[in-house]
Every structure is written in C-alpha cells, then in structure tokens.
mmCIF file of C-alpha atoms and ligand atoms in Angstrom:
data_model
loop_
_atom_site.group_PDB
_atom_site.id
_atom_site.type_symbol
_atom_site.label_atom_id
_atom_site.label_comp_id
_atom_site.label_asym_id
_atom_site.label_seq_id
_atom_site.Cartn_x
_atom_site.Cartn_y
_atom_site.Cartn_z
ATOM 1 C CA UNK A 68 21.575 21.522 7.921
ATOM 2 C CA UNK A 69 19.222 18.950 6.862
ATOM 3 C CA UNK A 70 17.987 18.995 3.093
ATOM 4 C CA UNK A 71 14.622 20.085 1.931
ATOM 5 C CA UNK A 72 12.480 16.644 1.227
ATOM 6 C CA UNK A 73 10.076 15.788 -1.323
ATOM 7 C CA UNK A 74 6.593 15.877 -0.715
ATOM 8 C CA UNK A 75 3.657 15.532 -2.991
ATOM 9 C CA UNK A 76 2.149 19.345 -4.480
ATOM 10 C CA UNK A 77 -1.492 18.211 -3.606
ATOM 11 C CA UNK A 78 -2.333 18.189 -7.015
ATOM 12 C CA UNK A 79 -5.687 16.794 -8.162
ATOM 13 C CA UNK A 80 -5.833 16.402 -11.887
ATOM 14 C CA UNK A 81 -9.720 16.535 -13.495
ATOM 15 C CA UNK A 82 -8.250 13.410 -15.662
ATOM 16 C CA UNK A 83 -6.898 11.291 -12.345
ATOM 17 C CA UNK A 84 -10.361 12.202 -10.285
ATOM 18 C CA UNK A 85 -11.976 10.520 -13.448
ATOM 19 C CA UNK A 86 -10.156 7.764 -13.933
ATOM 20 C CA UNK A 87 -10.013 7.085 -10.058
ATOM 21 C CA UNK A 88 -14.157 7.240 -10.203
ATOM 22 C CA UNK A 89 -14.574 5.245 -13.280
ATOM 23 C CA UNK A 90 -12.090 2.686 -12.144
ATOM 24 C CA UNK A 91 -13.558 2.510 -8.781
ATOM 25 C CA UNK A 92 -17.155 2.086 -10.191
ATOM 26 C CA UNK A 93 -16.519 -0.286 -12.769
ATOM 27 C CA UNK A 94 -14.014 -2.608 -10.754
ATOM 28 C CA UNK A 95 -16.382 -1.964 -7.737
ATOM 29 C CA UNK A 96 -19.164 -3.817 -9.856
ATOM 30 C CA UNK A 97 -17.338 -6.381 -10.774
ATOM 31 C CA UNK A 98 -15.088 -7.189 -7.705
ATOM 32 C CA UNK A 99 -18.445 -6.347 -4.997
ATOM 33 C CA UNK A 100 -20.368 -9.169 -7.629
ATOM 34 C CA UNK A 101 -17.234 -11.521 -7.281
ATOM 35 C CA UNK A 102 -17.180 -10.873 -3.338
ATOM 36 C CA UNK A 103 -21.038 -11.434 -2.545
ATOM 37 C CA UNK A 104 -20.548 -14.509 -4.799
ATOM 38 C CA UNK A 105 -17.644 -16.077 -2.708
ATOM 39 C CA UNK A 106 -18.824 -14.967 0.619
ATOM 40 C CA UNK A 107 -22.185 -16.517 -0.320
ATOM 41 C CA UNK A 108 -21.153 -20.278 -1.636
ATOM 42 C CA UNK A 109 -17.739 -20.469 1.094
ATOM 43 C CA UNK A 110 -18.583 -22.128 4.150
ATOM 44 C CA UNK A 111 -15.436 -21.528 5.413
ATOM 45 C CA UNK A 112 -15.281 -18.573 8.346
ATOM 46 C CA UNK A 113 -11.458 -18.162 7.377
ATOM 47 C CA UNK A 114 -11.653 -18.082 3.524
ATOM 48 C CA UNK A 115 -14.165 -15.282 3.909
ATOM 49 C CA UNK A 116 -12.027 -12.995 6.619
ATOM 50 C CA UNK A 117 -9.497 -13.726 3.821
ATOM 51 C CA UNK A 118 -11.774 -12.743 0.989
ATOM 52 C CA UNK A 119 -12.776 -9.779 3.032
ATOM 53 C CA UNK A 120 -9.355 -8.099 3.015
ATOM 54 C CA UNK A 121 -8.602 -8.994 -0.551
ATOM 55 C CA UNK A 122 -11.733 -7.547 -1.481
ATOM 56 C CA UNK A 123 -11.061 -3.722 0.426
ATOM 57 C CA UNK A 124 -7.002 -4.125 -0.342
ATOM 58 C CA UNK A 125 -8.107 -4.534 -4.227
ATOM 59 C CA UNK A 126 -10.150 -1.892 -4.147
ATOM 60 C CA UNK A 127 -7.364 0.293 -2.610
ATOM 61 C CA UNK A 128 -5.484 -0.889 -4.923
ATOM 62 C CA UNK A 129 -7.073 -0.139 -8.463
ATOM 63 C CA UNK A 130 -8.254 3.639 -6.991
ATOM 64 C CA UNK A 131 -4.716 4.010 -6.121
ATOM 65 C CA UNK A 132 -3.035 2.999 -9.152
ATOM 66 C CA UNK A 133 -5.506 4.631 -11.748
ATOM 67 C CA UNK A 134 -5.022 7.901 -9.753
ATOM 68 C CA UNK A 135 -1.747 8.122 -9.830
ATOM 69 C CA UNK A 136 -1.928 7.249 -13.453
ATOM 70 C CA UNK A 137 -3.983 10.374 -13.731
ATOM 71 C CA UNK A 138 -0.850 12.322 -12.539
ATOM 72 C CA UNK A 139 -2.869 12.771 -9.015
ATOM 73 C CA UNK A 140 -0.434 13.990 -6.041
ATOM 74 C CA UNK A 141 -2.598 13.826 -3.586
ATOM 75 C CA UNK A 142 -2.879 10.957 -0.828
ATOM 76 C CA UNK A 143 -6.315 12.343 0.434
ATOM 77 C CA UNK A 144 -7.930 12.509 -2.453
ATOM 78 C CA UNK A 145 -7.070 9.360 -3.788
ATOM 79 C CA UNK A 146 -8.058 7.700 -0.023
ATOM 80 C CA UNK A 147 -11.384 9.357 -0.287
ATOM 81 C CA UNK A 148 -12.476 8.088 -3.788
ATOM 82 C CA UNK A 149 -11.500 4.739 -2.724
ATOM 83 C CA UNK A 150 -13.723 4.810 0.480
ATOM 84 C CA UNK A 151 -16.690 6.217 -1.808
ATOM 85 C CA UNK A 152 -15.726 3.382 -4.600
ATOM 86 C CA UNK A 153 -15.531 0.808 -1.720
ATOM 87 C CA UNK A 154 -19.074 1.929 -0.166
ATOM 88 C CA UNK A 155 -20.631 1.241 -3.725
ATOM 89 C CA UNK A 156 -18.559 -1.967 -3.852
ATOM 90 C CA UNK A 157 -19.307 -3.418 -0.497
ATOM 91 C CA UNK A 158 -23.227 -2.097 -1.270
ATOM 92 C CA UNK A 159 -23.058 -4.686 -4.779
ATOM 93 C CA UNK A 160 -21.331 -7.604 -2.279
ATOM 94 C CA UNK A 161 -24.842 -7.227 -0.026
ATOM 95 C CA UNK A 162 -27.210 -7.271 -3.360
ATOM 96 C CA UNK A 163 -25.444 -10.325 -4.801
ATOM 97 C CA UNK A 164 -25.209 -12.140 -1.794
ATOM 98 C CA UNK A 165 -28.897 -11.104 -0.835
ATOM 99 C CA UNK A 166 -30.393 -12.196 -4.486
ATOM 100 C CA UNK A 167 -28.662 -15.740 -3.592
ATOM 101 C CA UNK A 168 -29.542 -16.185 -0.218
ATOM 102 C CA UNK A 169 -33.372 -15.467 -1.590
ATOM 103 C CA UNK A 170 -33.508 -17.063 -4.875
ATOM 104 C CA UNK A 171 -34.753 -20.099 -3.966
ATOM 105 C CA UNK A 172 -37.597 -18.246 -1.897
ATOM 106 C CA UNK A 173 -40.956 -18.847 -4.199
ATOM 107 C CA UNK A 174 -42.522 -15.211 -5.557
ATOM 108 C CA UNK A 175 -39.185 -13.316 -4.940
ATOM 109 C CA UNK A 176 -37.817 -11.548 -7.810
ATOM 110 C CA UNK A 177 -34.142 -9.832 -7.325
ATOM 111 C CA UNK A 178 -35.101 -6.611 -8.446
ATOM 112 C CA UNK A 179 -37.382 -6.166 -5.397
ATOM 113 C CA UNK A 180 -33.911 -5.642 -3.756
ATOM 114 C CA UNK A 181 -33.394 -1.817 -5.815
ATOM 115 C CA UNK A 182 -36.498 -0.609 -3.186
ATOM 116 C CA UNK A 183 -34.482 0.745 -0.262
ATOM 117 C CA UNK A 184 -37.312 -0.151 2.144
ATOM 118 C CA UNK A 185 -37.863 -3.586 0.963
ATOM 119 C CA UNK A 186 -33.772 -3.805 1.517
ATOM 120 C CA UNK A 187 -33.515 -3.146 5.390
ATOM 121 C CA UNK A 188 -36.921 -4.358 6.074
ATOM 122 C CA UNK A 189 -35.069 -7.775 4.377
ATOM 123 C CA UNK A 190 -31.875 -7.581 6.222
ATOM 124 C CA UNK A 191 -33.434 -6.881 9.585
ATOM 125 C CA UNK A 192 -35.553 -10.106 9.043
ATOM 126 C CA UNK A 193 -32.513 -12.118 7.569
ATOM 127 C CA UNK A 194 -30.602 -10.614 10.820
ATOM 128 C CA UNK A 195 -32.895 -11.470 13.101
ATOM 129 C CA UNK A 196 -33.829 -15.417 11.915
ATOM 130 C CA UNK A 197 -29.597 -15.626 11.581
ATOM 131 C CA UNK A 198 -28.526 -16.902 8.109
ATOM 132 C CA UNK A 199 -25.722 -19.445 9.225
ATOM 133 C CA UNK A 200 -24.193 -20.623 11.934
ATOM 134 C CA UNK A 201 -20.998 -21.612 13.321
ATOM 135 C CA UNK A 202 -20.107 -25.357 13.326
ATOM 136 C CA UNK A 203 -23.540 -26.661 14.180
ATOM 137 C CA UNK A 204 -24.200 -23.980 16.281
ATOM 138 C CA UNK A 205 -27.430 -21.837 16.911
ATOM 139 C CA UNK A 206 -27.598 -19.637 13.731
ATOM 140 C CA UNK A 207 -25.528 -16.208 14.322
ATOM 141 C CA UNK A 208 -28.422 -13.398 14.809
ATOM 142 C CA UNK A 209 -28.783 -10.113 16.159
ATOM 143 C CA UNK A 210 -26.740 -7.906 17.944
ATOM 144 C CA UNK A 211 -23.718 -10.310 17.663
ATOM 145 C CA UNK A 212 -24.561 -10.331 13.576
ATOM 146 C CA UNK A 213 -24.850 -6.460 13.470
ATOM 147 C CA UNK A 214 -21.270 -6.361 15.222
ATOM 148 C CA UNK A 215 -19.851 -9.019 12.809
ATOM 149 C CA UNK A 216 -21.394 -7.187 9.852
ATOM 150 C CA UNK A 217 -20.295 -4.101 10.993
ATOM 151 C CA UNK A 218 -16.282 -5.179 11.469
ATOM 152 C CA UNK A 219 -16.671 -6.571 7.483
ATOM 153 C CA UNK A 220 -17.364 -3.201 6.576
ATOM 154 C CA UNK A 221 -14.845 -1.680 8.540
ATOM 155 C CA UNK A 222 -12.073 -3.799 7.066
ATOM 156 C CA UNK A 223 -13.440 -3.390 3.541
ATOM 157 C CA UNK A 224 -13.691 0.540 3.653
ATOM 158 C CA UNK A 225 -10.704 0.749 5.987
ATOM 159 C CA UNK A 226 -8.453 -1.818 3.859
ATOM 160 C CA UNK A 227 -9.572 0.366 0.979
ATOM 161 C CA UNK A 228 -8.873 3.593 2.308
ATOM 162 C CA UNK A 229 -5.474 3.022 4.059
ATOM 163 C CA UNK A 230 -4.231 0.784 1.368
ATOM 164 C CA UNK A 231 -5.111 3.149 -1.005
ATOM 165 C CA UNK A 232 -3.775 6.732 0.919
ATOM 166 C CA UNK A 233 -0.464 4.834 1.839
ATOM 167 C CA UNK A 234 -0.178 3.406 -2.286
ATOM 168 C CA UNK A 235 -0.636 7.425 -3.013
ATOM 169 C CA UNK A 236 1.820 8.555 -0.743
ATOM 170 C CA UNK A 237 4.444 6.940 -2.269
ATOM 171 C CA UNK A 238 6.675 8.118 -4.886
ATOM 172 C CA UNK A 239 8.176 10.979 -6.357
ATOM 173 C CA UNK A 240 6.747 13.412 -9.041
ATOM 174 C CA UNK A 241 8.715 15.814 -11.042
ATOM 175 C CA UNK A 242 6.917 18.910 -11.424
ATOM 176 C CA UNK A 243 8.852 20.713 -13.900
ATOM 177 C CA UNK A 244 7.747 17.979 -16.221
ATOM 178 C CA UNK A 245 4.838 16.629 -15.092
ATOM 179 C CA UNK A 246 5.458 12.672 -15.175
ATOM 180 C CA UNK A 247 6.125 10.565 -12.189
ATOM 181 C CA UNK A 248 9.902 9.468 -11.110
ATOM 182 C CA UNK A 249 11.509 6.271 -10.751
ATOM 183 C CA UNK A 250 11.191 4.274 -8.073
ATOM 184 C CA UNK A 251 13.226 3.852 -5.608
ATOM 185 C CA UNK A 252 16.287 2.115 -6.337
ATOM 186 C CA UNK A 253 19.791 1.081 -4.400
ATOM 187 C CA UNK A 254 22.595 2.849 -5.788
ATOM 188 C CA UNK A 255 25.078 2.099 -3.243
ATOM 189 C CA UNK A 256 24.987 0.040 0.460
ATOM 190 C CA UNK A 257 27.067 1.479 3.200
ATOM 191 C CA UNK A 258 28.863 0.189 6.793
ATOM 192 C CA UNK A 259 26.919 1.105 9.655
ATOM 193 C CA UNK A 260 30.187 -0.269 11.569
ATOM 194 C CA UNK A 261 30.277 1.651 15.298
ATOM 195 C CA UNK A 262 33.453 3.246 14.288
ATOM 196 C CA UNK A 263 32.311 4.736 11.271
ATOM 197 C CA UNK A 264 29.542 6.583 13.601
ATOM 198 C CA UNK A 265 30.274 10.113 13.412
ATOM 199 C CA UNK A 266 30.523 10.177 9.295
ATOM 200 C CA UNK A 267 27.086 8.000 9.652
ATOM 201 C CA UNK A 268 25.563 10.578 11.352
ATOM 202 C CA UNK A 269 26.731 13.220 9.007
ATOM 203 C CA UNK A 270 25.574 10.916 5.847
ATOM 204 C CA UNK A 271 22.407 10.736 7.559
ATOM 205 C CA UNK A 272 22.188 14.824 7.342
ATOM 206 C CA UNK A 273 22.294 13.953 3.763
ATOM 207 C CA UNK A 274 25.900 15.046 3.612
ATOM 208 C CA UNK A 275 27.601 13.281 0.234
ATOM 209 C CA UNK A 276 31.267 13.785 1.305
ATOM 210 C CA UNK A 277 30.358 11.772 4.028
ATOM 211 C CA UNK A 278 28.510 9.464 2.061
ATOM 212 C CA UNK A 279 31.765 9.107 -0.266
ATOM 213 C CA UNK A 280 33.778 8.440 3.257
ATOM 214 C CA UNK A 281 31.534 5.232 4.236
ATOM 215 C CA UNK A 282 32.936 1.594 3.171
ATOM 216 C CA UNK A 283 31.224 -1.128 2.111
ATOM 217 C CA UNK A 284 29.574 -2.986 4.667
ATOM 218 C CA UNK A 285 31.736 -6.732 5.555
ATOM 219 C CA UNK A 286 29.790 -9.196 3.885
ATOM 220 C CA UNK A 287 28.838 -10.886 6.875
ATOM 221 C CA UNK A 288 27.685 -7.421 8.515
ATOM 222 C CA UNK A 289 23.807 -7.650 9.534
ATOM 223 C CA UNK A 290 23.461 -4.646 9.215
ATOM 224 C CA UNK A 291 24.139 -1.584 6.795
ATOM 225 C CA UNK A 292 22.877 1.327 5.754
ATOM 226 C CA UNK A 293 21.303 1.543 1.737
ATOM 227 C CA UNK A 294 21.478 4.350 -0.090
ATOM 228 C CA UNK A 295 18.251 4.918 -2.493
ATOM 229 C CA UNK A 296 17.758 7.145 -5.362
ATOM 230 C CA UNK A 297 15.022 8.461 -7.462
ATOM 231 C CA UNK A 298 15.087 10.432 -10.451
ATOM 232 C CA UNK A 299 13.669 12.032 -13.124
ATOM 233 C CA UNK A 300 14.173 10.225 -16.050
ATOM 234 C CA UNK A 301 13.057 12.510 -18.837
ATOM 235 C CA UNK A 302 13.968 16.235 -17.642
ATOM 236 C CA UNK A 303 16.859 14.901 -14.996
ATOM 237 C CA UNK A 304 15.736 18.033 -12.663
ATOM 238 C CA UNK A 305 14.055 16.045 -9.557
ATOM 239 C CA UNK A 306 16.144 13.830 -7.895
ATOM 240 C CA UNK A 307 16.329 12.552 -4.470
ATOM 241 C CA UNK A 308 18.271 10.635 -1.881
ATOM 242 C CA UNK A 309 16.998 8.813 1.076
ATOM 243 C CA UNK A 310 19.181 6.588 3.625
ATOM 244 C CA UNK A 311 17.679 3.548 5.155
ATOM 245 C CA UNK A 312 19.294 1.511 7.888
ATOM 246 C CA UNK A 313 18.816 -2.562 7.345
ATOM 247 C CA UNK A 314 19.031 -4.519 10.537
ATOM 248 C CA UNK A 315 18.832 -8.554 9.811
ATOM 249 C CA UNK A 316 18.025 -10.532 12.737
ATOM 250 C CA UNK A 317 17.572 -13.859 12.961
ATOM 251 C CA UNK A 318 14.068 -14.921 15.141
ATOM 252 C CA UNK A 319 13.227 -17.771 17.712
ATOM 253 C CA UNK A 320 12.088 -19.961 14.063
ATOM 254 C CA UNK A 321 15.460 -19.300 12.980
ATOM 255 C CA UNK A 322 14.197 -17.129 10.001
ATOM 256 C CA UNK A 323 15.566 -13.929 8.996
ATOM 257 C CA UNK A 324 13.626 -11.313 10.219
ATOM 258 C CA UNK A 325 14.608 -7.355 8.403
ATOM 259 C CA UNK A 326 13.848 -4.296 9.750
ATOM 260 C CA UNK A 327 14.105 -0.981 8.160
ATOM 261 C CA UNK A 328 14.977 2.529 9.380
ATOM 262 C CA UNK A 329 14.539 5.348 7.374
ATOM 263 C CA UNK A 330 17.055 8.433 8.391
ATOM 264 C CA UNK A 331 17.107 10.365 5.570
ATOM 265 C CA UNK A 332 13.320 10.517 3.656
ATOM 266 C CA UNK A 333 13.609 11.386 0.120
ATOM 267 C CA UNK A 334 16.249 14.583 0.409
ATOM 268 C CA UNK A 335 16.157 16.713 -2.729
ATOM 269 C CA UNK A 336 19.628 16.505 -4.505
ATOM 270 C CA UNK A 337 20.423 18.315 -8.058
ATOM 271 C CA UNK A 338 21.391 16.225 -11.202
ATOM 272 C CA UNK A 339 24.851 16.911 -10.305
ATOM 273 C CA UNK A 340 24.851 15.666 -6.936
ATOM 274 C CA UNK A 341 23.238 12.393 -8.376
ATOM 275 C CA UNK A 342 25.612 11.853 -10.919
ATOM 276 C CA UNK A 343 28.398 12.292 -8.468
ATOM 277 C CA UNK A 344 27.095 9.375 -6.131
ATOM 278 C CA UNK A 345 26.985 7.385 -9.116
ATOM 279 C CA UNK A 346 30.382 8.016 -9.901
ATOM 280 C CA UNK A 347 31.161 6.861 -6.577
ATOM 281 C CA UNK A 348 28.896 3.969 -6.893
ATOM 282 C CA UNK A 349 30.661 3.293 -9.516
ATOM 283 C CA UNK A 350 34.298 3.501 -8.453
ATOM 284 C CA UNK A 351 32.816 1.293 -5.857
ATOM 285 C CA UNK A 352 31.303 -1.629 -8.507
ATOM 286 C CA UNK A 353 35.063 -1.178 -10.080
ATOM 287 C CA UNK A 354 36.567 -1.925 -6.627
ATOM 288 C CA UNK A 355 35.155 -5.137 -6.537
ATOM 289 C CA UNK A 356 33.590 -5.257 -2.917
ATOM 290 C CA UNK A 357 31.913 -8.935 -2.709
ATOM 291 C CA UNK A 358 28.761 -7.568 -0.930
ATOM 292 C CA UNK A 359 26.066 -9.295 -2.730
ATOM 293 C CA UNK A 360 22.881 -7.652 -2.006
ATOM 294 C CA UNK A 361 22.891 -4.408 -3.256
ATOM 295 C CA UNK A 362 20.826 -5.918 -6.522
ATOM 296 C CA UNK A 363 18.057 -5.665 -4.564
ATOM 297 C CA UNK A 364 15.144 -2.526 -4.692
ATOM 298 C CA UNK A 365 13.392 -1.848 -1.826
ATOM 299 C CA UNK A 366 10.193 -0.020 -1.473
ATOM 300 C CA UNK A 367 10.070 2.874 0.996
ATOM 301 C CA UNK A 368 6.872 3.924 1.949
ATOM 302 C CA UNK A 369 6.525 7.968 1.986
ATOM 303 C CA UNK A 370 4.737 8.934 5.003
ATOM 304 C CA UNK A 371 4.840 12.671 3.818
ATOM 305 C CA UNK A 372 1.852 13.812 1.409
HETATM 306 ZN ZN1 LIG B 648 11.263 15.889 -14.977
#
C-alpha cells in the first residue's frame, strides 16, 4: 500500500494575496521601466530574447516568493497574480519604450501616452512605418511585427505564470503549525544495483524496512537511488519522504548529463519514522561508506498542488 502524499491545502492567506499584489505592482514598475529601457537602447536581437525571459521569469519569481512568504498554498493563485502583475509589467515595458522611441519627436509630450486612444492609434502607426530592422534590412512592419510582438508577450506572461505556478508548487507546509518545512534534503543515497530489485521496488512503496535493507551505492555506480526528507522543524509533526532515482550519463560532448526519476513524491511519514531513517543514516555515516555525493541537496519539483 502506497503512502498518503503531501499536497498543498489550497490555502489563500488575505496577507500572501497582498503581498503577492504589492510585490507584483511595485517590482512590475520597476522591472517593466528597466525592460522597456534595455529593449529600447540594445540593438542586439539576442540580448533582447534574453532580456525577454529574464524579464517574465523575474516576475514569476518575486510573485512566487512573496506569496509563499504570505503562507499561500496555493499554485493557482499565486500563477494568476503573477500573470495580472506581468500584464501591468509588460504594459510599463511598452510606455517606457514608447516615450523613448518618441522623445526626440518635436511637440510630443510622454504623458500623451496615459490616453488609451492616442496609445493604439500610436502603435498601429509605429507598426505600420516598422521601428527597426534586421541587419540592414527593410524595417520589420505589420503582420510579421504583430506576430513578433505578440510571441514577447507570450513568453513574458507565460514565463511569469509557469515559473511562478511551478515555484508555488513546491514545498511542504505544516499545517498544524502554520510555517513552511524544510526543503528537501538527502538523508541517505541507496544502490539501485539489478539484484537489489525486488527490495527497490518495495522502498519505492515507501516501505522503510526495505529502505534499511538497501546498501550504499559502489562509488563508481552511475546510478542510485536518493532518499530526501522534509520536515517540520518547529512542531516535528509533518514530515515526508520521497525517493528519486539518479541516472548519470555521460553525452556525445563527453559531459555528464543527470537525469532524475521521482518514485516516491513526498510520502507522509510520522516523526518516528523520520528519526528512525536517520538512525539508519546514521549507522550508515558511522560505517564509513566512501560514496561522496550524498552532501549534495537536490530540488524536487512538486507537480501536486
Ligand atoms: Zn509544524
């Protein structure tokens, strides 16, 4: 029998909405300014696509993080105030870079850009007449500028959206107490050896005798299976255990390539189920097995919200 997984209540705290909309705002001012600044004086095609994803992943980014602050459990929620904060964002980019593009244009004042009709009547002329071009090129206009246009905002509001709704997905929140969990951390790494596959299998059903049963993985083993724990660290009652698989491999640049598997997602284990893999873990440490890597913390991204 599998174990019941965590996944987020679906809470939306008054004080997390707030801080999501004020961060969103604020930073969207700021970061849209910064944006229709860059995008204005680079002439580089690549720097902008560049400056284009930082911009939406930022955005993501800051809604994300200020939400969860605000004790927000709720991936949806936090993906939709960072569309709305990215809208306003990507709407301050077009002012900026409009009041640049015209301020050299005699009897133009910026704040003729706040009249909505004066706005598209403005970008349907700049669209139309093309306002650069491509390496000596015919200026880019019409159609083909409404499509190019259109993919920036796409991969603004969609690199703010996902980034953000995948940032709010993750992690674990105690209820009981109300404060977010630890991250994710390796407690112990395991053989995924062939002949240690039917105890694998049963690990994998988050079973912790069988857990205790799996060696260390042979230092020169590629792969191995990590074992990952989060906890509670002020009322100790939300824990959980997930199981990931590492596979190293090396590719045709001779790099090490690692891909991850998760088996078990975030299984729901007491305090005294947690303390009793750290024993093991432990015992393990004690035991002296030279497999180097299990300093490292990975990041597991929770698909369940
Ligand atoms: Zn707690």
């Amino acid at each position: 029998m599998r174990p019941r997984t965590y996944s987020h209540s679906g809470v939306v705290t008054p004080q997390g909405l707030l801080l999501g909309l004020v961060a969103g705002l604020a930073g969207g001012l700021v970061l849209g300014a910064v944006y229709g600044f860059v995008i204005f004086i680079n002439p580089f095609i690549y720097v902008s696509v560049l400056a284009t994803v930082a911009f939406g992943v930022a955005m993501g980014f800051l809604v994300a993080k200020t939400m969860k602050a605000g004790k927000v459990r709720n991936a949806f929620a936090v993906a939709a105030v960072a569309l709305l904060a990215a809208a306003f964002a990507h709407a301050v980019g077009w002012l900026v870079w409009l009041a640049k593009f015209m301020e050299d244009v005699e009897d133009f004042e910026a704040v003729y850009l706040l009249d909505p009709e004066v706005l598209f009547l403005l970008i349907a002329e700049i669209n139309e007449l093309g306002p650069w071009s491509i390496r000596n090129s015919e200026p880019v206009s019409g159609w083909f500028l409404w499509a190019i246009w259109g993919l920036e905002a796409l991969i603004v509001l969609g690199g703010a959206t996902g980034y953000a709704y995948l940032t709010a997905a993750e992690g674990v929140f105690c209820e009981p107490c109300g404060r977010w969990c630890s991250d994710d951390q390796v407690l112990l790494v395991l053989s995924a050896a062939p002949e240690h596959e039917t105890t694998r299998l049963k690990a994998f059903e988050g079973d912790l005798d069988a857990i205790e049963q799996l060696p260390p993985p042979e230092a020169a083993d590629s792969r191995y299976v990590t074992v990952k724990v989060a906890r509670c660290e002020h009322c100790g009652k939300t824990n959980t255990l997930s199981l990931v698989e590492v596979q190293h491999t090396v590719n045709s640049k001779g790099e090490d390539e690692q891909s991850e598997t998760v088996h078990l997602d975030h299984a729901l284990i007491s305090k005294e189920q947690l303390e009793r893999l750290e024993r093991h873990a432990a015992a393990q440490m004690e035991e002296g097995d030279d497999f180097d890597d299990d300093e490292e913390t990975f990041e597991v991204a929770d698909g369940a919200a």
